[in-house]
């Protein structure tokens, strides 16, 4: 969960930088999309890990 939050924070920083640097905005906005993509893939992976750990705990009991 913390990883996805960090990725989204990076995306926000890229968008803010794009507003300050219009000459490089296309590159910074593309980078923001990249960070958002990483966040979107990190969250389901985290949920899957949590689910697997809870299932392992139930199997051991």
Coordinates of N, CA and C in Angstrom, one line a residue:
X1 N 0.8 -1.2 0.0 CA 0.0 0.0 0.0 C 0.9 1.3 0.0
X2 N 1.9 1.2 0.8 CA 2.8 2.4 0.9 C 3.5 2.6 -0.5
X3 N 3.8 1.6 -1.2 CA 4.4 1.7 -2.5 C 3.5 2.4 -3.5
X4 N 2.2 2.1 -3.5 CA 1.3 2.7 -4.4 C 1.2 4.2 -4.0
X5 N 1.2 4.5 -2.8 CA 1.1 5.9 -2.4 C 2.4 6.7 -2.8
X6 N 3.5 6.1 -2.7 CA 4.7 6.8 -3.2 C 4.7 7.0 -4.7
X7 N 4.2 6.0 -5.4 CA 4.1 6.1 -6.9 C 3.1 7.3 -7.2
X8 N 2.0 7.4 -6.5 CA 1.1 8.5 -6.8 C 1.7 9.8 -6.4
X9 N 2.5 9.9 -5.4 CA 3.1 11.1 -5.0 C 4.1 11.5 -6.1
X10 N 4.8 10.6 -6.7 CA 5.7 10.9 -7.8 C 4.9 11.5 -9.0
X11 N 3.8 10.9 -9.3 CA 2.9 11.3 -10.4 C 2.5 12.8 -10.1
X12 N 2.1 13.1 -8.9 CA 1.7 14.4 -8.5 C 2.9 15.4 -8.7
X13 N 4.1 15.0 -8.3 CA 5.2 15.9 -8.5 C 5.5 16.2 -10.0
X14 N 5.3 15.2 -10.8 CA 5.5 15.3 -12.2 C 4.5 16.3 -12.8
X15 N 3.3 16.2 -12.4 CA 2.2 17.1 -12.8 C 2.5 18.6 -12.4
X16 N 3.0 18.7 -11.2 CA 3.3 20.1 -10.7 C 4.5 20.6 -11.4
X17 N 5.4 19.8 -11.7 CA 6.6 20.3 -12.5 C 6.2 20.7 -13.9
X18 N 5.2 19.9 -14.5 CA 4.8 20.2 -15.8 C 4.1 21.6 -15.9
X19 N 3.4 22.0 -14.8 CA 2.8 23.3 -14.7 C 3.8 24.4 -14.7
X20 N 4.9 24.1 -14.0 CA 6.0 25.1 -13.9 C 6.9 25.2 -15.1
X21 N 7.0 24.1 -15.9 CA 7.9 24.0 -17.0 C 7.1 23.6 -18.3
X22 N 6.4 24.6 -18.9 CA 5.6 24.2 -20.0 C 6.4 23.7 -21.2
X23 N 7.6 24.0 -21.3 CA 8.4 23.6 -22.4 C 8.7 22.1 -22.3
X24 N 8.7 21.5 -21.1 CA 8.9 20.1 -20.9 C 7.6 19.4 -20.4
X25 N 6.5 20.0 -20.5 CA 5.3 19.4 -19.9 C 4.9 18.1 -20.5
X26 N 5.1 17.9 -21.8 CA 4.7 16.7 -22.5 C 5.5 15.5 -21.9
X27 N 6.8 15.7 -21.6 CA 7.6 14.7 -21.0 C 7.2 14.4 -19.6
X28 N 7.0 15.4 -18.8 CA 6.6 15.3 -17.4 C 5.2 14.7 -17.3
X29 N 4.3 15.0 -18.1 CA 3.0 14.4 -18.1 C 3.0 12.9 -18.5
X30 N 3.9 12.6 -19.4 CA 4.1 11.2 -19.7 C 4.7 10.4 -18.6
X31 N 5.6 11.0 -17.9 CA 6.2 10.4 -16.7 C 5.2 10.2 -15.6
X32 N 4.3 11.2 -15.4 CA 3.2 11.1 -14.5 C 2.3 9.9 -14.8
X33 N 2.0 9.7 -16.1 CA 1.2 8.5 -16.5 C 1.9 7.2 -16.1
X34 N 3.2 7.2 -16.3 CA 4.0 6.0 -16.0 C 3.9 5.7 -14.5
X35 N 4.1 6.7 -13.6 CA 4.0 6.5 -12.2 C 2.6 6.1 -11.8
X36 N 1.5 6.6 -12.4 CA 0.2 6.2 -12.1 C 0.0 4.7 -12.5
X37 N 0.6 4.4 -13.7 CA 0.5 3.0 -14.1 C 1.1 2.0 -13.1
X38 N 2.3 2.4 -12.6 CA 3.0 1.6 -11.6 C 2.1 1.5 -10.3
X39 N 1.5 2.6 -9.9 CA 0.6 2.6 -8.7 C -0.6 1.7 -8.9
X40 N -1.1 1.7 -10.1 CA -2.3 0.9 -10.4 C -2.0 -0.6 -10.4
X41 N -0.7 -0.9 -10.8 CA -0.3 -2.3 -10.8 C 0.2 -2.8 -9.4
X42 N 0.7 -1.8 -8.6 CA 1.2 -2.2 -7.3 C 0.1 -2.5 -6.3
X43 N -1.0 -1.8 -6.4 CA -2.1 -2.0 -5.5 C -2.7 -3.4 -5.6
X44 N -3.1 -3.9 -6.8 CA -3.6 -5.3 -6.8 C -2.6 -6.3 -6.4
X45 N -1.3 -6.1 -6.7 CA -0.2 -7.0 -6.2 C -0.2 -7.0 -4.7
X46 N -0.3 -5.9 -4.1 CA -0.3 -5.8 -2.6 C -1.5 -6.6 -2.0
X47 N -2.7 -6.4 -2.6 CA -3.9 -7.1 -2.2 C -3.7 -8.6 -2.3
X48 N -3.2 -9.0 -3.5 CA -3.0 -10.4 -3.7 C -2.0 -11.0 -2.7
X49 N -0.9 -10.3 -2.4 CA 0.0 -10.7 -1.3 C -0.7 -10.9 0.0
X50 N -1.5 -9.9 0.4 CA -2.2 -10.0 1.7 C -3.2 -11.2 1.7
X51 N -3.8 -11.4 0.6 CA -4.8 -12.5 0.5 C -4.1 -13.8 0.6
X52 N -2.9 -14.0 -0.1 CA -2.1 -15.2 0.0 C -1.6 -15.4 1.4
X53 N -1.2 -14.4 2.1 CA -0.7 -14.6 3.4 C -1.8 -15.0 4.4
X54 N -3.0 -14.4 4.2 CA -4.1 -14.8 5.1 C -4.6 -16.2 4.8
X55 N -4.5 -16.7 3.6 CA -4.9 -18.0 3.2 C -3.8 -19.0 3.8
X56 N -2.6 -18.6 3.8 CA -1.5 -19.5 4.3 C -1.7 -19.6 5.8
X57 N -2.1 -18.6 6.5 CA -2.4 -18.6 7.9 C -3.6 -19.5 8.3
X58 N -4.6 -19.5 7.4 CA -5.7 -20.3 7.7 C -5.4 -21.8 7.4
X59 N -4.5 -22.1 6.4 CA -4.2 -23.4 6.1 C -3.3 -24.0 7.2
X60 N -2.5 -23.2 7.9 CA -1.7 -23.7 9.0 C -2.5 -24.0 10.2
X61 N -3.6 -23.4 10.4 CA -4.4 -23.5 11.6 C -5.1 -24.8 11.7

